[in-house]
mmCIF file of C-alpha atoms in Angstrom:
data_model
loop_
_atom_site.group_PDB
_atom_site.id
_atom_site.type_symbol
_atom_site.label_atom_id
_atom_site.label_comp_id
_atom_site.label_asym_id
_atom_site.label_seq_id
_atom_site.Cartn_x
_atom_site.Cartn_y
_atom_site.Cartn_z
ATOM 1 C CA MET A 17 0.000 0.000 0.000
ATOM 2 C CA ALA A 18 1.373 3.393 -1.012
ATOM 3 C CA LYS A 19 2.282 5.786 1.764
ATOM 4 C CA ILE A 20 1.023 9.332 1.563
ATOM 5 C CA LYS A 21 3.671 11.935 2.215
ATOM 6 C CA PRO A 22 2.734 13.934 5.328
ATOM 7 C CA SER A 23 2.103 17.637 5.001
ATOM 8 C CA LYS A 24 4.525 20.013 6.627
ATOM 9 C CA GLY A 25 3.844 23.573 7.650
ATOM 10 C CA ALA A 26 5.027 25.990 10.306
ATOM 11 C CA PRO A 27 5.390 24.819 13.914
ATOM 12 C CA TYR A 28 2.880 27.479 15.016
ATOM 13 C CA ALA A 29 0.810 30.348 13.615
ATOM 14 C CA ARG A 30 0.317 33.977 14.586
ATOM 15 C CA ILE A 31 -1.521 37.122 13.515
ATOM 16 C CA LEU A 32 0.988 39.169 11.533
ATOM 17 C CA GLY A 33 -1.106 42.192 10.621
ATOM 18 C CA VAL A 34 -4.539 43.745 11.041
ATOM 19 C CA GLY A 35 -6.584 46.267 9.075
ATOM 20 C CA GLY A 36 -10.035 47.815 9.216
ATOM 21 C CA TYR A 37 -12.458 49.881 7.193
ATOM 22 C CA ARG A 38 -15.416 51.897 8.447
ATOM 23 C CA PRO A 39 -17.817 53.549 5.964
ATOM 24 C CA THR A 40 -17.629 57.322 5.746
ATOM 25 C CA ARG A 41 -21.230 57.949 6.813
ATOM 26 C CA VAL A 42 -21.653 58.225 10.578
ATOM 27 C CA VAL A 43 -25.225 57.645 11.757
ATOM 28 C CA PRO A 44 -26.231 58.995 15.194
ATOM 29 C CA ASN A 45 -29.083 57.601 17.248
ATOM 30 C CA GLU A 46 -31.274 60.534 16.217
ATOM 31 C CA VAL A 47 -31.555 59.063 12.712
ATOM 32 C CA ILE A 48 -32.712 55.733 14.124
ATOM 33 C CA LEU A 49 -35.330 57.472 16.247
ATOM 34 C CA GLU A 50 -37.076 58.753 13.124
ATOM 35 C CA LYS A 51 -38.664 55.303 12.675
ATOM 36 C CA ILE A 52 -39.003 53.868 16.200
ATOM 37 C CA ASP A 53 -40.555 55.000 19.478
ATOM 38 C CA SER A 54 -37.500 55.235 21.687
ATOM 39 C CA SER A 55 -34.890 57.722 22.908
ATOM 40 C CA ASP A 56 -31.180 58.359 22.660
ATOM 41 C CA GLU A 57 -30.853 57.690 26.386
ATOM 42 C CA TRP A 58 -32.650 54.339 26.086
ATOM 43 C CA ILE A 59 -30.454 53.185 23.201
ATOM 44 C CA ARG A 60 -27.270 54.184 25.003
ATOM 45 C CA SER A 61 -28.320 52.579 28.278
ATOM 46 C CA ARG A 62 -29.481 49.325 26.664
ATOM 47 C CA SER A 63 -26.668 48.842 24.161
ATOM 48 C CA GLY A 64 -23.983 51.470 24.687
ATOM 49 C CA ILE A 65 -24.302 52.563 21.052
ATOM 50 C CA GLU A 66 -23.971 56.267 20.295
ATOM 51 C CA THR A 67 -23.248 56.127 16.556
ATOM 52 C CA ARG A 68 -22.682 53.560 13.833
ATOM 53 C CA HIS A 69 -21.360 53.589 10.267
ATOM 54 C CA TRP A 70 -23.575 52.815 7.268
ATOM 55 C CA ALA A 71 -22.157 52.041 3.861
ATOM 56 C CA GLY A 72 -22.895 54.116 0.786
ATOM 57 C CA PRO A 73 -23.615 52.709 -2.704
ATOM 58 C CA ASP A 74 -19.913 52.332 -3.559
ATOM 59 C CA GLU A 75 -18.986 50.797 -0.205
ATOM 60 C CA THR A 76 -19.911 47.270 -1.175
ATOM 61 C CA VAL A 77 -19.021 44.141 0.769
ATOM 62 C CA ALA A 78 -16.137 43.531 -1.634
ATOM 63 C CA ALA A 79 -14.938 47.154 -1.621
ATOM 64 C CA MET A 80 -14.863 47.375 2.184
ATOM 65 C CA ALA A 81 -13.137 43.991 2.480
ATOM 66 C CA ILE A 82 -10.474 44.997 -0.039
ATOM 67 C CA GLU A 83 -9.745 48.237 1.828
ATOM 68 C CA ALA A 84 -9.367 46.436 5.172
ATOM 69 C CA SER A 85 -7.345 43.618 3.619
ATOM 70 C CA GLY A 86 -4.903 45.959 1.929
ATOM 71 C CA LYS A 87 -4.139 47.531 5.301
ATOM 72 C CA ALA A 88 -3.726 44.118 6.965
ATOM 73 C CA ILE A 89 -1.363 42.884 4.237
ATOM 74 C CA ALA A 90 0.733 46.045 4.486
ATOM 75 C CA ASP A 91 0.759 45.773 8.295
ATOM 76 C CA ALA A 92 2.006 42.188 7.982
ATOM 77 C CA GLY A 93 4.862 43.343 5.769
ATOM 78 C CA ILE A 94 4.153 40.937 2.931
ATOM 79 C CA GLY A 95 2.849 41.184 -0.625
ATOM 80 C CA ALA A 96 -0.610 40.114 -1.760
ATOM 81 C CA GLU A 97 0.999 37.452 -3.944
ATOM 82 C CA GLN A 98 2.147 35.713 -0.762
ATOM 83 C CA ILE A 99 -1.421 35.131 0.420
ATOM 84 C CA GLY A 100 -2.222 31.459 -0.078
ATOM 85 C CA ALA A 101 -5.856 31.494 1.057
ATOM 86 C CA VAL A 102 -8.625 34.031 1.615
ATOM 87 C CA VAL A 103 -11.386 33.270 4.113
ATOM 88 C CA VAL A 104 -14.337 35.663 4.248
ATOM 89 C CA SER A 105 -16.978 35.569 6.961
ATOM 90 C CA THR A 106 -20.144 37.444 6.016
ATOM 91 C CA VAL A 107 -23.930 37.116 6.044
ATOM 92 C CA SER A 108 -24.563 40.162 3.862
ATOM 93 C CA HIS A 109 -23.188 39.092 0.471
ATOM 94 C CA PHE A 110 -26.424 38.551 -1.406
ATOM 95 C CA SER A 111 -25.203 36.437 -4.339
ATOM 96 C CA GLN A 112 -25.539 32.777 -3.483
ATOM 97 C CA THR A 113 -22.586 31.955 -5.715
ATOM 98 C CA PRO A 114 -19.741 32.533 -6.408
ATOM 99 C CA ALA A 115 -18.182 33.293 -3.041
ATOM 100 C CA ILE A 116 -17.226 36.950 -2.626
ATOM 101 C CA ALA A 117 -13.811 35.711 -1.428
ATOM 102 C CA THR A 118 -12.829 34.841 -5.003
ATOM 103 C CA GLU A 119 -13.445 38.396 -6.217
ATOM 104 C CA ILE A 120 -11.539 39.819 -3.250
ATOM 105 C CA ALA A 121 -8.592 37.470 -3.801
ATOM 106 C CA ASP A 122 -8.391 38.478 -7.447
ATOM 107 C CA LYS A 123 -8.677 42.243 -6.908
ATOM 108 C CA LEU A 124 -6.068 42.176 -4.163
ATOM 109 C CA GLY A 125 -3.593 40.628 -6.587
ATOM 110 C CA THR A 126 -3.078 37.248 -4.945
ATOM 111 C CA ASP A 127 -1.555 34.461 -7.025
ATOM 112 C CA LYS A 128 -4.695 32.349 -7.460
ATOM 113 C CA ALA A 129 -5.167 31.979 -3.709
ATOM 114 C CA ALA A 130 -7.724 29.499 -2.416
ATOM 115 C CA ALA A 131 -10.816 31.512 -1.540
ATOM 116 C CA PHE A 132 -14.114 30.749 0.160
ATOM 117 C CA ASP A 133 -16.857 32.256 2.310
ATOM 118 C CA ILE A 134 -18.141 31.025 5.653
ATOM 119 C CA SER A 135 -21.394 31.839 7.428
ATOM 120 C CA ALA A 136 -20.957 31.818 11.176
ATOM 121 C CA GLY A 137 -22.559 35.125 12.101
ATOM 122 C CA CYS A 138 -20.867 37.073 14.845
ATOM 123 C CA ALA A 139 -18.523 34.145 15.594
ATOM 124 C CA GLY A 140 -17.309 34.145 11.990
ATOM 125 C CA PHE A 141 -13.981 35.816 12.673
ATOM 126 C CA GLY A 142 -13.109 33.205 15.305
ATOM 127 C CA TYR A 143 -14.080 30.419 12.930
ATOM 128 C CA GLY A 144 -11.972 31.923 10.152
ATOM 129 C CA LEU A 145 -9.003 32.447 12.471
ATOM 130 C CA THR A 146 -9.158 28.796 13.525
ATOM 131 C CA LEU A 147 -9.238 27.603 9.911
ATOM 132 C CA ALA A 148 -6.330 29.902 9.055
ATOM 133 C CA LYS A 149 -4.220 28.614 11.918
ATOM 134 C CA GLY A 150 -4.850 25.052 10.747
ATOM 135 C CA MET A 151 -3.828 25.858 7.174
ATOM 136 C CA VAL A 152 -0.576 27.519 8.239
ATOM 137 C CA VAL A 153 0.416 24.702 10.588
ATOM 138 C CA GLU A 154 -0.721 21.978 8.178
ATOM 139 C CA GLY A 155 1.159 23.618 5.334
ATOM 140 C CA SER A 156 -1.594 24.201 2.772
ATOM 141 C CA ALA A 157 -0.950 27.970 2.917
ATOM 142 C CA GLU A 158 1.913 29.990 4.347
ATOM 143 C CA HIS A 159 -0.160 33.128 4.782
ATOM 144 C CA VAL A 160 -3.940 33.276 5.160
ATOM 145 C CA LEU A 161 -6.103 36.370 4.951
ATOM 146 C CA VAL A 162 -9.118 36.258 7.292
ATOM 147 C CA ILE A 163 -11.823 38.858 6.667
ATOM 148 C CA GLY A 164 -14.976 39.708 8.570
ATOM 149 C CA VAL A 165 -17.182 42.059 6.542
ATOM 150 C CA GLU A 166 -20.807 43.142 6.810
ATOM 151 C CA ARG A 167 -23.322 45.592 5.336
ATOM 152 C CA LEU A 168 -25.895 44.942 8.027
ATOM 153 C CA SER A 169 -27.716 48.157 7.187
ATOM 154 C CA ASP A 170 -29.062 46.136 4.236
ATOM 155 C CA LEU A 171 -30.535 43.627 6.680
ATOM 156 C CA THR A 172 -31.923 46.062 9.243
ATOM 157 C CA ASP A 173 -35.626 46.648 9.767
ATOM 158 C CA LEU A 174 -35.686 50.307 10.755
ATOM 159 C CA GLU A 175 -39.183 49.865 12.225
ATOM 160 C CA ASP A 176 -38.122 47.049 14.556
ATOM 161 C CA ARG A 177 -37.625 48.708 17.933
ATOM 162 C CA ALA A 178 -35.622 45.721 19.209
ATOM 163 C CA THR A 179 -32.941 45.756 16.505
ATOM 164 C CA ALA A 180 -33.104 48.972 14.451
ATOM 165 C CA PHE A 181 -30.382 50.667 16.506
ATOM 166 C CA LEU A 182 -27.996 47.731 16.738
ATOM 167 C CA PHE A 183 -26.308 47.168 13.431
ATOM 168 C CA GLY A 184 -23.475 48.859 11.573
ATOM 169 C CA ASP A 185 -21.329 48.239 8.518
ATOM 170 C CA GLY A 186 -17.610 47.686 8.122
ATOM 171 C CA ALA A 187 -14.767 45.278 7.462
ATOM 172 C CA GLY A 188 -11.867 43.956 9.489
ATOM 173 C CA ALA A 189 -9.063 41.693 8.333
ATOM 174 C CA VAL A 190 -5.985 39.921 9.652
ATOM 175 C CA VAL A 191 -3.110 38.068 8.035
ATOM 176 C CA VAL A 192 -2.198 34.790 9.731
ATOM 177 C CA GLY A 193 1.259 33.376 9.064
ATOM 178 C CA PRO A 194 4.047 31.187 10.452
ATOM 179 C CA SER A 195 5.446 31.523 13.956
ATOM 180 C CA GLN A 196 8.243 29.879 15.904
ATOM 181 C CA GLU A 197 6.250 30.033 19.124
ATOM 182 C CA PRO A 198 2.567 29.597 20.031
ATOM 183 C CA ALA A 199 0.669 32.831 19.329
ATOM 184 C CA ILE A 200 -2.873 31.565 18.670
ATOM 185 C CA GLY A 201 -4.230 29.322 21.381
ATOM 186 C CA PRO A 202 -6.604 26.371 21.131
ATOM 187 C CA THR A 203 -10.076 27.383 20.014
ATOM 188 C CA VAL A 204 -13.106 26.629 22.156
ATOM 189 C CA TRP A 205 -15.996 26.644 19.708
ATOM 190 C CA GLY A 206 -19.364 25.073 19.174
ATOM 191 C CA SER A 207 -23.010 25.534 18.340
ATOM 192 C CA GLU A 208 -26.407 25.335 20.009
ATOM 193 C CA GLY A 209 -28.791 24.800 17.130
ATOM 194 C CA ASP A 210 -31.750 24.327 19.428
ATOM 195 C CA LYS A 211 -31.577 28.103 19.957
ATOM 196 C CA ALA A 212 -31.390 28.948 16.247
ATOM 197 C CA ALA A 213 -34.691 30.829 16.264
ATOM 198 C CA THR A 214 -33.402 33.439 18.715
ATOM 199 C CA ILE A 215 -31.421 35.208 15.947
ATOM 200 C CA LYS A 216 -32.615 34.728 12.404
ATOM 201 C CA GLN A 217 -33.580 36.248 9.089
ATOM 202 C CA THR A 218 -37.209 37.372 9.135
ATOM 203 C CA VAL A 219 -38.148 35.444 5.975
ATOM 204 C CA PRO A 220 -36.075 33.119 3.768
ATOM 205 C CA TRP A 221 -35.182 34.242 0.257
ATOM 206 C CA ASP A 222 -37.328 31.564 -1.364
ATOM 207 C CA ARG A 223 -40.454 33.117 0.160
ATOM 208 C CA PHE A 224 -40.300 35.622 -2.707
ATOM 209 C CA ARG A 225 -40.856 32.799 -5.183
ATOM 210 C CA ILE A 226 -44.275 32.049 -3.748
ATOM 211 C CA GLY A 227 -47.133 33.632 -5.689
ATOM 212 C CA ASP A 228 -49.021 34.755 -2.583
ATOM 213 C CA LEU A 229 -47.045 37.803 -1.441
ATOM 214 C CA THR A 230 -49.432 38.294 1.485
ATOM 215 C CA GLN A 231 -47.170 35.927 3.412
ATOM 216 C CA LEU A 232 -44.399 38.534 3.358
ATOM 217 C CA PRO A 233 -44.021 41.233 6.020
ATOM 218 C CA VAL A 234 -44.922 44.816 5.108
ATOM 219 C CA ASP A 235 -43.861 48.191 6.488
ATOM 220 C CA SER A 236 -46.057 50.922 7.930
ATOM 221 C CA GLU A 237 -46.890 52.124 4.425
ATOM 222 C CA GLY A 238 -47.885 48.688 3.152
ATOM 223 C CA ASN A 239 -44.713 48.051 1.151
ATOM 224 C CA ILE A 240 -43.191 44.569 1.183
ATOM 225 C CA LYS A 241 -40.190 44.493 3.506
ATOM 226 C CA PHE A 242 -36.794 43.194 2.465
ATOM 227 C CA PRO A 243 -35.627 40.334 4.723
ATOM 228 C CA ALA A 244 -33.974 41.568 7.909
ATOM 229 C CA ILE A 245 -32.231 40.200 10.975
ATOM 230 C CA THR A 246 -34.450 39.754 13.988
ATOM 231 C CA GLN A 247 -33.727 38.447 17.451
ATOM 232 C CA GLU A 248 -35.254 37.591 20.787
ATOM 233 C CA GLY A 249 -33.272 40.136 22.731
ATOM 234 C CA GLN A 250 -33.725 38.858 26.281
ATOM 235 C CA ALA A 251 -33.027 35.233 25.360
ATOM 236 C CA VAL A 252 -29.868 36.189 23.483
ATOM 237 C CA PHE A 253 -28.755 38.474 26.313
ATOM 238 C CA ARG A 254 -29.143 35.749 28.943
ATOM 239 C CA TRP A 255 -27.318 33.203 26.787
ATOM 240 C CA ALA A 256 -24.442 35.548 26.069
ATOM 241 C CA VAL A 257 -24.063 36.707 29.662
ATOM 242 C CA PHE A 258 -24.248 33.323 31.357
ATOM 243 C CA GLU A 259 -22.886 30.893 28.778
ATOM 244 C CA MET A 260 -20.230 32.894 26.934
ATOM 245 C CA ALA A 261 -18.352 33.809 30.086
ATOM 246 C CA LYS A 262 -17.946 30.055 30.609
ATOM 247 C CA VAL A 263 -16.617 29.628 27.067
ATOM 248 C CA ALA A 264 -14.208 32.518 27.577
ATOM 249 C CA GLN A 265 -12.890 30.891 30.739
ATOM 250 C CA GLN A 266 -12.476 27.598 28.896
ATOM 251 C CA ALA A 267 -10.384 29.390 26.272
ATOM 252 C CA LEU A 268 -8.143 30.806 28.997
ATOM 253 C CA ASP A 269 -7.776 27.347 30.525
ATOM 254 C CA ALA A 270 -7.025 25.781 27.137
ATOM 255 C CA ALA A 271 -4.282 28.357 26.554
ATOM 256 C CA GLY A 272 -2.810 27.620 29.985
ATOM 257 C CA ILE A 273 -3.190 31.158 31.308
ATOM 258 C CA THR A 274 -5.325 33.009 33.823
ATOM 259 C CA ALA A 275 -7.198 36.297 33.688
ATOM 260 C CA ASP A 276 -4.237 37.913 35.457
ATOM 261 C CA ASP A 277 -2.021 37.046 32.473
ATOM 262 C CA LEU A 278 -4.232 38.944 30.022
ATOM 263 C CA ASP A 279 -3.450 42.386 28.646
ATOM 264 C CA VAL A 280 -6.520 42.818 26.444
ATOM 265 C CA PHE A 281 -10.083 41.488 26.172
ATOM 266 C CA ILE A 282 -11.740 41.758 22.738
ATOM 267 C CA PRO A 283 -15.258 40.300 22.790
ATOM 268 C CA HIS A 284 -17.738 40.514 19.943
ATOM 269 C CA GLN A 285 -19.220 43.992 20.041
ATOM 270 C CA ALA A 286 -22.842 43.027 20.602
ATOM 271 C CA ASN A 287 -23.848 45.062 23.631
ATOM 272 C CA VAL A 288 -21.901 47.011 26.263
ATOM 273 C CA ARG A 289 -23.946 45.439 29.065
ATOM 274 C CA ILE A 290 -22.951 41.971 27.851
ATOM 275 C CA ILE A 291 -19.312 43.028 27.677
ATOM 276 C CA ASP A 292 -19.367 44.539 31.177
ATOM 277 C CA SER A 293 -21.078 41.460 32.587
ATOM 278 C CA MET A 294 -18.440 39.159 31.063
ATOM 279 C CA VAL A 295 -15.667 41.335 32.509
ATOM 280 C CA LYS A 296 -17.237 40.989 35.948
ATOM 281 C CA THR A 297 -17.852 37.232 35.687
ATOM 282 C CA LEU A 298 -14.315 36.560 34.441
ATOM 283 C CA LYS A 299 -12.964 38.791 37.233
ATOM 284 C CA LEU A 300 -10.666 40.577 34.821
ATOM 285 C CA PRO A 301 -8.086 42.754 36.607
ATOM 286 C CA GLU A 302 -8.199 46.526 36.126
ATOM 287 C CA HIS A 303 -5.025 46.448 34.016
ATOM 288 C CA VAL A 304 -6.823 44.527 31.245
ATOM 289 C CA THR A 305 -7.860 46.780 28.371
ATOM 290 C CA VAL A 306 -11.423 46.013 27.289
ATOM 291 C CA ALA A 307 -12.658 46.759 23.756
ATOM 292 C CA ARG A 308 -15.870 48.784 23.679
ATOM 293 C CA ASP A 309 -15.747 49.769 20.032
ATOM 294 C CA ILE A 310 -19.502 49.209 19.815
ATOM 295 C CA ARG A 311 -20.100 52.734 21.136
ATOM 296 C CA THR A 312 -19.173 54.325 17.802
ATOM 297 C CA THR A 313 -19.269 51.365 15.424
ATOM 298 C CA GLY A 314 -22.372 49.417 16.409
ATOM 299 C CA ASN A 315 -22.690 45.668 16.003
ATOM 300 C CA THR A 316 -20.856 44.688 12.811
ATOM 301 C CA SER A 317 -21.149 40.923 13.348
ATOM 302 C CA ALA A 318 -18.121 39.095 11.887
ATOM 303 C CA ALA A 319 -16.239 42.372 11.446
ATOM 304 C CA SER A 320 -16.526 43.512 15.056
ATOM 305 C CA ILE A 321 -13.515 41.733 16.587
ATOM 306 C CA PRO A 322 -10.901 42.660 13.961
ATOM 307 C CA LEU A 323 -12.275 46.225 13.821
ATOM 308 C CA ALA A 324 -12.000 46.515 17.599
ATOM 309 C CA MET A 325 -8.508 44.991 17.527
ATOM 310 C CA GLU A 326 -7.379 47.415 14.849
ATOM 311 C CA ARG A 327 -8.696 50.433 16.778
ATOM 312 C CA LEU A 328 -7.063 49.399 20.064
ATOM 313 C CA LEU A 329 -3.692 49.055 18.347
ATOM 314 C CA ALA A 330 -4.123 52.303 16.395
ATOM 315 C CA THR A 331 -4.976 54.313 19.517
ATOM 316 C CA GLY A 332 -2.226 52.752 21.614
ATOM 317 C CA GLU A 333 -4.681 51.254 24.094
ATOM 318 C CA ALA A 334 -3.146 47.891 23.152
ATOM 319 C CA LYS A 335 0.328 47.185 21.809
ATOM 320 C CA SER A 336 2.120 44.612 19.710
ATOM 321 C CA GLY A 337 2.884 41.476 21.705
ATOM 322 C CA ASP A 338 -0.001 41.896 24.134
ATOM 323 C CA THR A 339 -1.916 38.785 25.123
ATOM 324 C CA ALA A 340 -5.586 39.069 24.181
ATOM 325 C CA LEU A 341 -8.670 36.957 24.739
ATOM 326 C CA VAL A 342 -11.081 37.125 21.801
ATOM 327 C CA ILE A 343 -14.572 35.658 21.734
ATOM 328 C CA GLY A 344 -17.364 35.835 19.165
ATOM 329 C CA PHE A 345 -20.937 34.617 19.569
ATOM 330 C CA GLY A 346 -24.166 34.970 17.661
ATOM 331 C CA ALA A 347 -26.624 33.546 15.138
ATOM 332 C CA GLY A 348 -26.755 29.788 15.009
ATOM 333 C CA LEU A 349 -26.273 29.981 17.887
ATOM 334 C CA VAL A 350 -22.515 29.647 17.460
ATOM 335 C CA TYR A 351 -19.445 30.729 19.374
ATOM 336 C CA ALA A 352 -15.648 30.689 19.206
ATOM 337 C CA ALA A 353 -13.025 31.882 21.688
ATOM 338 C CA THR A 354 -9.241 31.800 21.744
ATOM 339 C CA VAL A 355 -6.222 33.586 23.155
ATOM 340 C CA VAL A 356 -3.894 35.387 20.727
ATOM 341 C CA THR A 357 -0.749 37.472 20.712
ATOM 342 C CA LEU A 358 -1.518 40.821 19.082
ATOM 343 C CA PRO A 359 0.456 41.690 15.945
#
């Protein structure tokens, strides 16, 4: 029987560079209040959000991803032709096929890099990071570009008081490459599909193929609504607060460190109250820098962790070589947490 030659990659993997892109339009809470019965104070107290960015016509999923990726590649100090794989996490690319990753890989100037999309909601960056680490260590790619990108304004029901204020647009990207020492810890990830209905699309795309359009939701003026993201806020909040702190602790344990060893905590930017609750449950020391990028960026799903990481490094609140705990959680319900060394 023939023996298959084993693959050989780097001993370990690390994040080499990070980049982000936020659309130029800044949307304050006052704009959201034009369609819902609420207040600026209520939105800030419930979510922590003050403003968010919404993409314009030219700020497509691909365009935002390319901008963020170019910055990440430059930050990593490599050329686009050295990227061996492109992994894009998004739920707001509306063409079923081909994957938007192929267009991004081509326009960046990669040398026919492997390219594919994943759908893991707000945990998508963690999923992509885990896949990238595996590729680098296994040897199928020396450098992997991981992108989280969303135009959630396209999937927002502005008349839904529970979600209208939550979502923003943007893209974040990292380059993962070889390392001589561990710099991305074991991933603690999973899914709880029995809770899938707590975050979902209001109606599936195929509903528009049915002749009876009365089955579709309509707005206050009687117009058929485009599908949007909806959620059971209290159920999601309880799950995130009580279950995700456990997952975060498991990631620390898997990496062989304690909360005292952390420099930075970068959770998915879903809600400031969730973030603050996790900080308290994990008993993070005061020296740990906590990302609260949601205040001015909103919830950008798969893009939120790399965007928050990029901002912390750009402002000097975090520095290269810091040890950071990252955790994403959302629709599915899915989650992924790991400890990384910042680029």
